[in-house]
Amino acid sequence: MRIRAHSAFGLLAAAAILQAVVLWRRSIPRIPEGPTLGDTLPALRTYAVPSDELIQLGNGASEVDSCTVVVAISTTCGVCALMRDQWNEKYSHWLDTVGAPVRAVWVAAAESDTLQAFLDGSGLLDAVGLARMRPGDPDFRTRLGVYATPTVYLLDQHDKLRIGSLGFNLPPVDSAAQICRTPL
Amino acid sequence: MTLRPAFLLTRRLILVLTAASAAVSCSQPETEMLRPMPALRELVTLTAIAGSAGNPIVDVVGIDSCRLIVADQRGAITLVETQGALVELAVIPGGRSIHFEAVRKDRFLAWASSPPWLARVSLNPFALDSFKAPRHKWGGVFLGPAVEFRGTIAMAPLANPDNSHIGRSESGDARLVDLLGPGGSTSFGGPSLPATGDYTSWRTWRGELGQTNDTLLFAAFADGTVHRMTLSSGDSLPAMALPVYFRSVEARTEVLRFPWIQFGNFPFFMDTPQIVTATFGPNGTLYAIRPYGYRWSPRPNQFVRKAGTWIPTRQGLEIYSTNGTSFGAYAVPPDVRGIQADAYGRLFLLAGNDVLVMRDPSAPNTACTYPSRVPAVIED
């Protein structure tokens, strides 16, 4: 009887500790997970700027057989403004060094007018694909995993996420060349 | 017979654990008070210059004839006349957050850190002369609090928290204050800051520059001290220490790393500075927004367990002359994020989207009168 009582006590104590741990873990807010490296970028509903046509981004929606650099920006971020001003020069140099075709798509959760005003005069409207999500679209954070702008992703020819970086950092040339020069 | 005590003991254990868990989750540490906060007097409000939620005012400077100049988030620099008439003087493109320095001899400096932009603004007539800011010793163009100082520009780029991302450098330590001239940027004065280490090393030197006669002044926000530097040596001498109301906690940086990001990270800087923000008046008078203690507001998540923010429990404006004489402590709005003072007896508090124009209690009464509220944003 004594042994059984000790066992029951131990069991209940373990359950109590387990419950406390679970409660404590639940009290910590979870930031939604972003995309997973190596997986196809989740399908996202975006709108072309300025035409506002619905375009699907990610999940094999790409019809081009090349890598894609996805740049998530916001129109109020200073580094994004710097990126806008220096993009053409830096990206063309990066592209030459990578030595493989890579298309660039900029994504922002903003109104079309705001986005166009932000890029006005930069020459980028013709140089990059521009995809817009609704302002405050939760998918911008939860599915695209953007918690700071600019966030830059390199997708391979299968729209699989291969490299993610924060700030005005294009993916390392060596890695990008290895990924994007590999034939399908 | 032995089961019941075991059950009671277990139930007690559960209660204790639950209470401990609740206590941990509810307790919000506060900084330790060392002396009581001063009694706060009321400031006299002259007017409110109103920005808008989508386009708040980011900085302001007072000029002659009771006029003032504001910069909004859109990059517009606008002259506000006495009766509220607006004249848009310039629009600086690039989504920059523009900072103004105090007016000295009919001109002032304006700058933004990203993208870097530096200009000298002349008044009477208005002219804006942008010029290329030199590269910092650590490799980029970094801008921060600045003041025209004996024919050159003294700047403290490492005192600007926006530059906390500068990162490591191979080029050795840098002084806090640089002198910018046609030949580039030279390290000038203040403490020598290490080029390596975490983000904390220079964020603890956040502060504001000012000057009086031939002396450069630097207010260090972390410990509430004012340092003097002379052009001849650049050596930094502590000149004044403001009253310390609470014990600051040690500043630290937690770095947030996401599994889907391999390059770059997201640093959280946590500190309890003795000054929230400050400005020097034209004659070196210090206007400091002082916190009177902080409480910890946790924001833990699964990537950074200890992330959070220290929030001031209460704050006020304290004014000190260059020799440390106090001009009193005054109540300010809880959301004040910037302050400017001019030579015409006006104080400007940046709060929310607006600028509150107040009478400077340390200066002779201004004769300026305004409508009670002036919209300052010219809509397209």
Coordinates of C-alpha atoms in Angstrom, one line a residue:
Chain A
M1 CA 0.0 0.0 0.0
R2 CA 2.9 2.4 0.9
I3 CA 4.6 1.7 -2.4
R4 CA 1.3 2.3 -4.4
A5 CA 0.8 5.6 -2.5
H6 CA 4.3 6.7 -3.4
S7 CA 3.7 5.8 -7.0
A8 CA 0.4 7.7 -7.2
F9 CA 2.1 10.7 -5.5
G10 CA 4.9 10.6 -8.0
L11 CA 2.5 10.3 -10.9
L12 CA 0.4 13.2 -9.8
A13 CA 3.5 15.3 -9.1
A14 CA 4.8 14.6 -12.5
A15 CA 1.4 15.4 -14.1
A16 CA 1.4 18.7 -12.1
I17 CA 4.9 19.6 -13.3
L18 CA 4.0 18.7 -16.8
Q19 CA 0.8 20.8 -16.6
A20 CA 2.8 23.8 -15.3
V21 CA 5.3 23.4 -18.1
V22 CA 2.6 23.2 -20.7
L23 CA 0.9 26.3 -19.3
W24 CA 4.1 28.2 -19.2
R25 CA 4.9 27.2 -22.8
R26 CA 1.4 28.3 -23.9
S27 CA 1.9 31.7 -22.3
I28 CA 4.7 32.4 -24.8
P29 CA 3.2 33.9 -27.9
R30 CA 4.1 32.1 -31.1
I31 CA 5.2 34.1 -34.1
P32 CA 3.7 32.4 -37.1
E33 CA 6.3 30.4 -38.9
G34 CA 7.4 31.7 -42.3
P35 CA 8.2 29.6 -45.3
T36 CA 10.5 26.6 -44.9
L37 CA 13.8 26.5 -46.6
G38 CA 13.8 23.9 -49.3
D39 CA 10.0 23.9 -49.7
T40 CA 8.0 25.6 -52.4
L41 CA 7.0 29.1 -51.5
P42 CA 3.4 29.0 -50.4
A43 CA 0.8 30.2 -52.9
L44 CA 0.1 33.9 -52.4
R45 CA -2.6 36.1 -54.0
T46 CA -0.9 39.2 -55.3
Y47 CA -1.9 41.9 -57.7
A48 CA 0.3 43.3 -60.5
V49 CA 1.1 47.0 -60.4
P50 CA -0.1 49.1 -62.1
S51 CA -2.6 46.8 -63.9
D52 CA -4.0 45.3 -60.7
E53 CA -4.4 41.9 -62.4
L54 CA -4.4 39.0 -60.0
I55 CA -1.2 37.1 -60.1
Q56 CA -0.3 34.0 -58.3
L57 CA 3.1 34.0 -56.6
G58 CA 4.8 30.9 -55.3
N59 CA 3.7 27.2 -55.3
G60 CA 4.8 26.5 -58.8
A61 CA 3.0 29.5 -60.3
S62 CA 6.1 30.7 -62.0
E63 CA 6.1 30.0 -65.7
V64 CA 9.6 30.9 -66.3
D65 CA 12.5 28.4 -66.0
S66 CA 14.7 30.7 -64.0
C67 CA 15.4 31.5 -60.4
T68 CA 13.5 34.3 -58.8
V69 CA 14.6 36.9 -56.3
V70 CA 11.6 38.0 -54.2
V71 CA 12.1 41.3 -52.4
A72 CA 9.6 42.1 -49.7
I73 CA 9.6 45.9 -49.0
S74 CA 7.6 48.5 -47.3
T75 CA 7.2 52.1 -48.6
T76 CA 8.1 53.6 -45.2
C77 CA 11.4 51.7 -44.7
G78 CA 14.5 53.8 -45.2
V79 CA 16.7 50.8 -46.2
C80 CA 14.0 50.0 -48.9
A81 CA 14.3 53.5 -50.2
L82 CA 18.1 53.0 -50.4
M83 CA 17.6 49.7 -52.1
R84 CA 15.2 51.3 -54.6
D85 CA 17.8 54.0 -55.4
Q86 CA 20.7 51.5 -55.8
W87 CA 18.9 48.4 -57.1
N88 CA 19.6 48.7 -60.8
E89 CA 23.4 49.2 -60.3
K90 CA 23.8 46.5 -57.6
Y91 CA 21.4 44.0 -59.1
S92 CA 22.9 44.1 -62.6
H93 CA 26.4 43.6 -61.1
W94 CA 25.1 40.7 -59.0
L95 CA 23.3 39.2 -62.0
D96 CA 26.5 39.4 -64.2
T97 CA 28.5 37.6 -61.5
V98 CA 25.8 34.9 -60.9
G99 CA 25.9 34.2 -64.7
A100 CA 22.3 32.8 -64.9
P101 CA 18.9 34.3 -65.6
V102 CA 17.2 35.5 -62.5
R103 CA 14.0 37.4 -62.5
A104 CA 13.2 39.9 -59.7
V105 CA 9.8 40.5 -58.1
W106 CA 9.2 43.1 -55.5
V107 CA 6.4 42.5 -53.1
A108 CA 4.8 45.1 -50.8
A109 CA 1.6 45.2 -48.7
A110 CA 0.5 48.6 -49.9
E111 CA -2.0 50.4 -52.0
S112 CA -1.1 50.6 -55.7
D113 CA -0.9 54.4 -55.7
T114 CA 1.4 54.4 -52.7
L115 CA 3.7 51.8 -54.2
Q116 CA 3.8 53.6 -57.5
A117 CA 4.6 56.9 -55.8
F118 CA 7.4 55.2 -53.9
L119 CA 9.0 53.9 -57.0
D120 CA 8.3 56.9 -59.1
G121 CA 11.4 58.2 -60.9
S122 CA 13.5 55.2 -59.9
G123 CA 13.1 53.4 -63.2
L124 CA 12.2 50.3 -61.3
L125 CA 8.6 50.0 -62.5
D126 CA 9.9 48.7 -65.8
A127 CA 12.9 46.8 -64.4
V128 CA 11.2 44.5 -61.8
G129 CA 8.0 42.7 -61.5
L130 CA 5.8 44.4 -58.9
A131 CA 3.4 42.4 -56.9
R132 CA 1.1 44.1 -54.4
M133 CA -0.7 42.5 -51.5
R134 CA -3.5 44.2 -49.6
P135 CA -2.2 46.6 -46.9
G136 CA -1.9 44.8 -43.7
D137 CA -2.4 41.4 -45.4
P138 CA -1.5 38.8 -42.7
D139 CA -0.1 36.6 -45.4
F140 CA 2.7 39.1 -45.8
R141 CA 3.9 38.0 -42.4
T142 CA 2.6 34.6 -41.8
R143 CA 3.2 32.9 -45.2
L144 CA 5.9 35.0 -46.6
G145 CA 7.6 35.3 -43.2
V146 CA 8.3 39.1 -43.4
Y147 CA 9.0 40.6 -40.0
A148 CA 11.4 43.3 -41.2
T149 CA 11.8 44.9 -44.5
P150 CA 13.5 44.5 -46.8
T151 CA 13.5 40.7 -46.7
V152 CA 15.0 39.0 -49.8
Y153 CA 14.4 35.4 -50.9
L154 CA 16.0 33.4 -53.7
L155 CA 13.7 30.8 -55.2
D156 CA 15.1 28.2 -57.5
Q157 CA 13.6 27.1 -60.8
H158 CA 10.9 25.1 -59.0
D159 CA 9.9 28.0 -56.8
K160 CA 11.6 26.4 -53.9
L161 CA 12.9 28.7 -51.2
R162 CA 16.7 28.3 -51.1
I163 CA 18.1 31.5 -49.4
G164 CA 16.6 34.1 -47.2
S165 CA 18.2 37.3 -46.0
L166 CA 17.3 40.4 -44.1
G167 CA 18.3 43.9 -45.2
F168 CA 19.8 45.1 -48.5
N169 CA 21.6 41.8 -49.0
L170 CA 21.4 40.0 -52.2
P171 CA 22.0 36.2 -51.9
P172 CA 25.7 35.3 -51.9
V173 CA 26.9 35.0 -55.5
D174 CA 28.5 31.6 -55.1
S175 CA 25.4 30.0 -53.7
A176 CA 23.1 31.7 -56.2
A177 CA 25.3 30.7 -59.1
Q178 CA 25.3 27.1 -57.9
I179 CA 21.5 27.0 -57.5
C180 CA 20.5 29.0 -60.6
R181 CA 23.0 27.5 -63.1
T182 CA 21.8 24.0 -62.3
P183 CA 19.6 22.9 -65.3
L184 CA 16.1 21.8 -64.5
Chain B
M1 CA -4.8 5.9 4.6
T2 CA -1.6 7.0 3.0
L3 CA -3.3 8.0 -0.3
R4 CA -5.1 11.1 1.2
P5 CA -2.0 12.9 2.4
A6 CA -0.3 12.2 -0.9
F7 CA -3.3 13.6 -2.7
L8 CA -3.4 16.7 -0.5
L9 CA 0.3 17.2 -1.0
T10 CA 0.0 16.9 -4.8
R11 CA -2.9 19.3 -4.8
R12 CA -0.9 21.8 -2.8
L13 CA 2.0 21.3 -5.2
I14 CA -0.3 22.1 -8.1
L15 CA -1.6 25.2 -6.4
V16 CA 1.9 26.4 -5.6
L17 CA 3.1 25.8 -9.2
T18 CA 0.0 27.5 -10.6
A19 CA 0.5 30.5 -8.3
A20 CA 4.2 30.7 -9.1
S21 CA 3.4 30.5 -12.8
A22 CA 0.8 33.3 -12.4
A23 CA 3.2 35.4 -10.4
V24 CA 6.0 35.0 -13.0
S25 CA 3.6 35.9 -15.9
C26 CA 2.1 38.9 -14.0
S27 CA 5.1 40.5 -12.4
Q28 CA 6.5 43.4 -14.3
P29 CA 9.9 44.4 -12.9
E30 CA 10.4 48.0 -12.4
T31 CA 13.7 49.9 -12.0
E32 CA 14.7 50.7 -8.5
M33 CA 14.0 54.3 -7.4
L34 CA 16.9 56.1 -5.9
R35 CA 15.3 59.5 -5.2
P36 CA 11.8 60.9 -5.6
M37 CA 10.9 62.5 -8.9
P38 CA 10.6 66.3 -8.8
A39 CA 7.2 68.1 -8.8
L40 CA 6.3 68.9 -12.3
R41 CA 5.0 72.3 -13.3
E42 CA 2.8 73.0 -16.3
L43 CA 4.1 74.4 -19.6
V44 CA 2.1 77.1 -21.4
T45 CA 0.9 75.8 -24.8
L46 CA 0.9 78.3 -27.6
T47 CA -0.5 76.1 -30.4
A48 CA -0.5 72.6 -31.8
I49 CA 0.8 72.1 -35.3
A50 CA -1.1 69.1 -36.6
G51 CA 0.3 66.4 -38.8
S52 CA -1.9 63.5 -39.8
A53 CA -1.9 59.8 -39.0
G54 CA -0.6 58.9 -42.4
N55 CA 1.9 61.7 -42.6
P56 CA 3.1 62.7 -39.1
I57 CA 5.5 65.6 -38.5
V58 CA 8.9 64.2 -38.0
D59 CA 10.9 67.3 -37.0
V60 CA 10.5 71.1 -36.5
V61 CA 12.7 74.1 -36.1
G62 CA 11.8 77.6 -35.0
I63 CA 12.9 80.6 -37.1
D64 CA 12.4 84.4 -36.8
S65 CA 9.1 86.4 -36.9
C66 CA 7.3 83.7 -35.0
R67 CA 7.5 81.3 -37.9
L68 CA 8.6 77.7 -37.9
I69 CA 9.6 75.0 -40.4
V70 CA 8.3 71.4 -40.2
A71 CA 9.3 68.2 -42.0
D72 CA 6.7 65.5 -42.5
Q73 CA 7.1 61.8 -43.1
R74 CA 6.5 62.3 -46.8
G75 CA 9.7 64.3 -47.0
A76 CA 8.0 67.7 -47.4
I77 CA 9.7 70.7 -45.7
T78 CA 7.0 73.3 -45.0
L79 CA 7.1 76.9 -43.7
V80 CA 4.4 77.6 -41.1
E81 CA 3.5 81.3 -40.9
T82 CA 2.2 82.9 -37.7
Q83 CA -1.5 82.8 -38.7
G84 CA -1.2 79.2 -40.0
A85 CA -0.5 79.8 -43.7
L86 CA 1.6 77.1 -45.2
V87 CA 4.4 77.3 -47.8
E88 CA 5.9 74.1 -49.1
L89 CA 9.6 74.9 -49.4
A90 CA 11.0 71.6 -50.7
V91 CA 10.2 67.9 -50.9
I92 CA 13.1 65.5 -50.3
P93 CA 12.4 62.2 -52.0
G94 CA 13.2 58.8 -50.7
G95 CA 11.0 58.2 -47.8
R96 CA 13.5 59.8 -45.4
S97 CA 12.9 60.7 -41.8
I98 CA 14.4 64.2 -41.8
H99 CA 16.1 65.7 -38.7
F100 CA 16.7 69.4 -38.1
E101 CA 19.4 70.8 -36.0
A102 CA 19.1 74.2 -34.2
V103 CA 19.2 77.4 -36.2
R104 CA 22.5 79.3 -35.9
K105 CA 23.1 82.5 -37.7
D106 CA 20.2 82.2 -40.2
R107 CA 20.9 78.7 -41.2
F108 CA 20.6 75.1 -39.9
L109 CA 21.6 71.6 -40.8
A110 CA 19.1 69.0 -42.0
W111 CA 19.9 65.3 -42.3
A112 CA 18.4 61.8 -42.7
S113 CA 20.1 58.6 -42.0
S114 CA 18.6 56.2 -44.6
P115 CA 19.1 56.9 -47.3
P116 CA 21.9 59.3 -46.1
W117 CA 21.2 62.9 -46.9
L118 CA 22.8 66.0 -45.5
A119 CA 22.0 69.6 -46.3
R120 CA 22.6 73.1 -45.1
V121 CA 19.4 75.1 -45.0
S122 CA 19.8 78.9 -45.4
L123 CA 17.0 81.3 -44.4
N124 CA 16.3 84.8 -45.8
P125 CA 16.1 83.8 -48.6
F126 CA 15.4 80.1 -48.2
A127 CA 18.0 77.9 -49.9
L128 CA 18.7 74.2 -49.4
D129 CA 22.2 73.1 -50.2
S130 CA 22.5 69.3 -50.2
F131 CA 26.0 68.0 -50.2
K132 CA 27.6 64.6 -50.1
A133 CA 28.3 63.3 -46.7
P134 CA 31.7 61.6 -46.3
R135 CA 32.1 57.9 -45.6
H136 CA 32.6 56.9 -42.0
K137 CA 35.7 55.2 -40.9
W138 CA 33.7 51.9 -40.6
G139 CA 32.8 51.9 -44.3
G140 CA 29.4 53.5 -44.9
V141 CA 27.9 56.9 -44.9
F142 CA 26.4 57.2 -41.4
L143 CA 24.8 60.3 -40.2
G144 CA 23.6 61.4 -36.8
P145 CA 23.2 64.4 -34.5
A146 CA 25.3 67.3 -35.9
V147 CA 26.2 70.9 -35.2
E148 CA 28.2 73.5 -37.2
F149 CA 31.3 74.0 -35.1
R150 CA 33.9 76.6 -35.9
G151 CA 33.8 76.3 -39.7
T152 CA 33.2 72.6 -39.8
I153 CA 30.5 70.1 -39.1
A154 CA 30.7 68.0 -35.9
M155 CA 28.6 64.9 -36.1
A156 CA 28.0 61.9 -33.9
P157 CA 26.9 59.1 -36.2
L158 CA 27.3 56.4 -33.6
A159 CA 24.9 58.3 -31.3
N160 CA 22.1 57.7 -33.8
P161 CA 20.3 54.5 -32.9
D162 CA 19.3 54.1 -36.6
N163 CA 22.9 53.2 -37.2
S164 CA 23.0 50.3 -34.8
H165 CA 23.1 47.9 -37.8
I166 CA 26.6 49.2 -38.8
G167 CA 28.1 45.9 -37.6
R168 CA 31.7 44.8 -37.4
S169 CA 34.6 46.6 -39.0
E170 CA 38.2 45.8 -39.7
S171 CA 39.2 49.4 -39.5
G172 CA 39.8 49.8 -35.8
D173 CA 38.0 51.8 -33.1
A174 CA 36.2 55.0 -33.9
R175 CA 35.7 58.1 -31.8
L176 CA 32.1 59.2 -31.0
V177 CA 32.3 62.5 -32.7
D178 CA 33.6 63.1 -36.3
L179 CA 34.5 66.3 -38.0
L180 CA 33.2 66.5 -41.6
G181 CA 35.1 68.6 -44.0
P182 CA 35.7 68.8 -47.7
G183 CA 38.5 66.2 -47.3
G184 CA 36.2 63.6 -45.7
S185 CA 35.4 62.5 -42.2
T186 CA 38.0 62.5 -39.4
S187 CA 37.6 61.0 -36.0
F188 CA 37.6 63.9 -33.6
G189 CA 36.4 63.5 -30.0
G190 CA 34.6 61.7 -27.3
P191 CA 35.2 58.2 -26.2
S192 CA 36.8 55.6 -28.5
L193 CA 34.3 53.0 -29.4
P194 CA 35.3 49.4 -30.3
A195 CA 34.8 48.3 -33.9
T196 CA 33.9 44.8 -32.9
G197 CA 31.4 43.3 -30.5
D198 CA 27.7 43.2 -30.4
Y199 CA 25.2 45.9 -31.3
T200 CA 25.2 47.2 -27.7
S201 CA 28.7 48.7 -27.7
W202 CA 27.7 52.0 -29.4
R203 CA 24.0 52.0 -28.8
T204 CA 24.8 52.8 -25.3
W205 CA 26.3 56.1 -26.6
R206 CA 23.0 57.4 -28.0
G207 CA 22.9 61.2 -27.4
E208 CA 22.7 64.7 -28.7
L209 CA 25.2 67.3 -29.7
G210 CA 25.2 71.0 -29.0
Q211 CA 27.6 73.9 -28.6
T212 CA 28.4 77.0 -26.6
N213 CA 31.1 79.4 -27.7
D214 CA 34.1 77.3 -28.6
T215 CA 33.0 74.2 -26.7
L216 CA 31.2 71.2 -28.1
L217 CA 28.6 69.6 -25.8
F218 CA 27.4 66.0 -25.9
A219 CA 24.5 64.8 -23.7
A220 CA 24.8 61.1 -23.1
F221 CA 21.4 59.6 -22.8
A222 CA 22.4 56.4 -21.1
D223 CA 23.8 57.9 -17.9
G224 CA 22.4 61.5 -18.1
T225 CA 25.8 63.2 -18.3
V226 CA 27.0 66.1 -20.4
H227 CA 30.5 66.1 -21.8
R228 CA 32.5 69.0 -23.1
M229 CA 35.0 68.8 -26.0
T230 CA 37.2 71.6 -27.2
L231 CA 38.4 71.9 -30.8
S232 CA 42.0 72.0 -29.7
S233 CA 42.0 68.4 -28.3
G234 CA 38.7 66.7 -28.7
D235 CA 39.2 65.2 -25.3
S236 CA 35.9 64.6 -23.6
L237 CA 35.5 65.9 -20.1
P238 CA 32.4 65.2 -18.0
A239 CA 30.9 68.6 -17.3
M240 CA 27.6 67.9 -15.7
A241 CA 25.7 64.9 -14.3
L242 CA 21.9 65.2 -14.1
P243 CA 20.1 63.9 -11.0
V244 CA 19.7 60.1 -11.1
Y245 CA 16.2 59.1 -10.1
F246 CA 16.5 55.4 -10.7
R247 CA 19.1 52.7 -11.1
S248 CA 19.5 51.9 -14.8
V249 CA 19.6 48.2 -15.7
E250 CA 22.5 46.9 -17.8
A251 CA 21.8 47.5 -21.5
R252 CA 21.7 44.3 -23.6
T253 CA 20.9 43.1 -27.1
E254 CA 18.9 40.0 -27.9
V255 CA 19.1 38.9 -31.5
L256 CA 16.1 37.4 -33.2
R257 CA 16.9 34.8 -35.8
F258 CA 14.3 33.2 -38.0
P259 CA 14.8 29.7 -39.3
W260 CA 14.0 30.8 -42.9
I261 CA 16.5 33.6 -42.8
Q262 CA 20.2 32.6 -43.2
F263 CA 21.7 36.0 -43.6
G264 CA 21.0 39.0 -41.4
N265 CA 19.2 39.1 -38.0
F266 CA 16.8 41.3 -36.1
P267 CA 18.3 42.8 -32.9
F268 CA 16.3 43.9 -29.9
F269 CA 18.1 46.5 -27.9
M270 CA 16.9 46.9 -24.3
D271 CA 18.0 49.7 -22.0
T272 CA 16.8 52.2 -19.5
P273 CA 18.5 55.5 -20.4
Q274 CA 18.4 58.4 -18.0
I275 CA 17.4 60.7 -20.8
V276 CA 14.7 59.7 -23.4
T277 CA 15.6 62.5 -25.8
A278 CA 17.1 66.0 -25.5
T279 CA 18.2 69.1 -27.4
F280 CA 20.5 72.0 -26.7
G281 CA 19.3 75.5 -27.0
P282 CA 21.3 78.1 -29.0
N283 CA 23.2 79.2 -25.8
G284 CA 24.0 75.6 -24.7
T285 CA 20.9 75.2 -22.4
L286 CA 20.0 71.6 -22.1
Y287 CA 16.3 70.5 -22.5
A288 CA 16.1 66.9 -21.5
I289 CA 13.0 64.6 -21.4
R290 CA 13.7 62.6 -18.3
P291 CA 12.1 59.3 -17.4
Y292 CA 11.3 58.8 -13.7
G293 CA 11.7 55.0 -13.8
Y294 CA 10.8 52.2 -16.2
R295 CA 8.7 49.1 -16.0
W296 CA 9.4 46.0 -18.1
S297 CA 6.9 45.0 -20.7
P298 CA 7.7 41.5 -21.9
R299 CA 7.2 40.5 -25.5
P300 CA 8.5 36.9 -25.5
N301 CA 8.1 34.7 -28.5
Q302 CA 9.4 31.3 -29.5
F303 CA 12.5 32.9 -31.1
V304 CA 13.6 35.3 -28.4
R305 CA 12.5 34.3 -25.0
K306 CA 13.6 37.5 -23.1
A307 CA 12.5 40.1 -25.7
G308 CA 10.6 43.0 -24.4
T309 CA 10.7 46.8 -23.8
W310 CA 11.4 49.0 -20.9
I311 CA 8.7 51.6 -20.8
P312 CA 9.0 54.9 -18.9
T313 CA 6.5 55.0 -16.0
R314 CA 6.4 58.8 -16.1
Q315 CA 8.5 61.5 -17.8
G316 CA 9.0 65.2 -17.6
L317 CA 11.1 68.0 -19.1
E318 CA 14.1 69.3 -17.2
I319 CA 16.0 72.3 -18.2
Y320 CA 19.6 73.1 -17.2
S321 CA 22.0 75.9 -18.0
T322 CA 25.5 75.1 -19.1
N323 CA 26.8 75.4 -15.6
G324 CA 24.1 73.0 -14.2
T325 CA 21.6 75.5 -12.8
S326 CA 18.1 74.0 -13.0
F327 CA 15.3 75.9 -14.6
G328 CA 12.8 73.5 -13.2
A329 CA 10.9 70.3 -14.2
Y330 CA 7.7 70.4 -16.4
A331 CA 5.0 68.0 -17.4
V332 CA 5.0 66.7 -20.9
P333 CA 2.7 64.4 -22.9
P334 CA 3.5 60.7 -22.4
D335 CA 4.1 60.1 -26.1
V336 CA 6.7 62.9 -26.5
R337 CA 9.4 61.6 -28.9
G338 CA 11.4 64.7 -29.7
I339 CA 12.2 68.2 -28.6
Q340 CA 13.6 71.4 -30.1
A341 CA 14.2 74.9 -28.6
D342 CA 14.8 78.1 -30.4
A343 CA 16.2 81.5 -29.7
Y344 CA 12.8 83.2 -29.6
G345 CA 11.5 81.7 -26.4
R346 CA 9.7 78.7 -27.9
L347 CA 9.9 75.0 -27.2
F348 CA 8.6 72.4 -29.6
L349 CA 7.5 69.0 -28.4
L350 CA 7.0 66.3 -31.0
A351 CA 4.2 64.2 -29.7
G352 CA 2.0 61.7 -31.6
N353 CA 1.6 63.1 -35.2
D354 CA 1.8 66.7 -34.1
V355 CA 4.2 69.4 -32.7
L356 CA 3.2 71.3 -29.6
V357 CA 4.5 74.8 -29.5
M358 CA 5.2 75.8 -25.9
R359 CA 6.5 78.9 -24.1
D360 CA 10.1 78.2 -23.0
P361 CA 10.1 78.8 -19.2
S362 CA 13.8 79.4 -19.2
A363 CA 13.7 82.2 -21.7
P364 CA 12.0 85.7 -21.8
N365 CA 8.3 85.4 -22.7
T366 CA 7.8 85.1 -26.4
A367 CA 5.3 87.6 -28.0
C368 CA 4.2 85.0 -30.6
T369 CA 0.5 84.2 -30.8
Y370 CA -1.1 81.6 -33.0
P371 CA -4.4 80.0 -33.7
S372 CA -5.1 77.2 -31.2
R373 CA -4.5 74.5 -33.9
V374 CA -2.7 74.7 -37.2
P375 CA -2.9 71.9 -39.8
A376 CA 0.7 71.6 -41.1
V377 CA 0.3 69.1 -43.9
I378 CA -0.4 70.4 -47.4
E379 CA -2.5 67.7 -49.0
D380 CA -2.0 66.9 -52.7

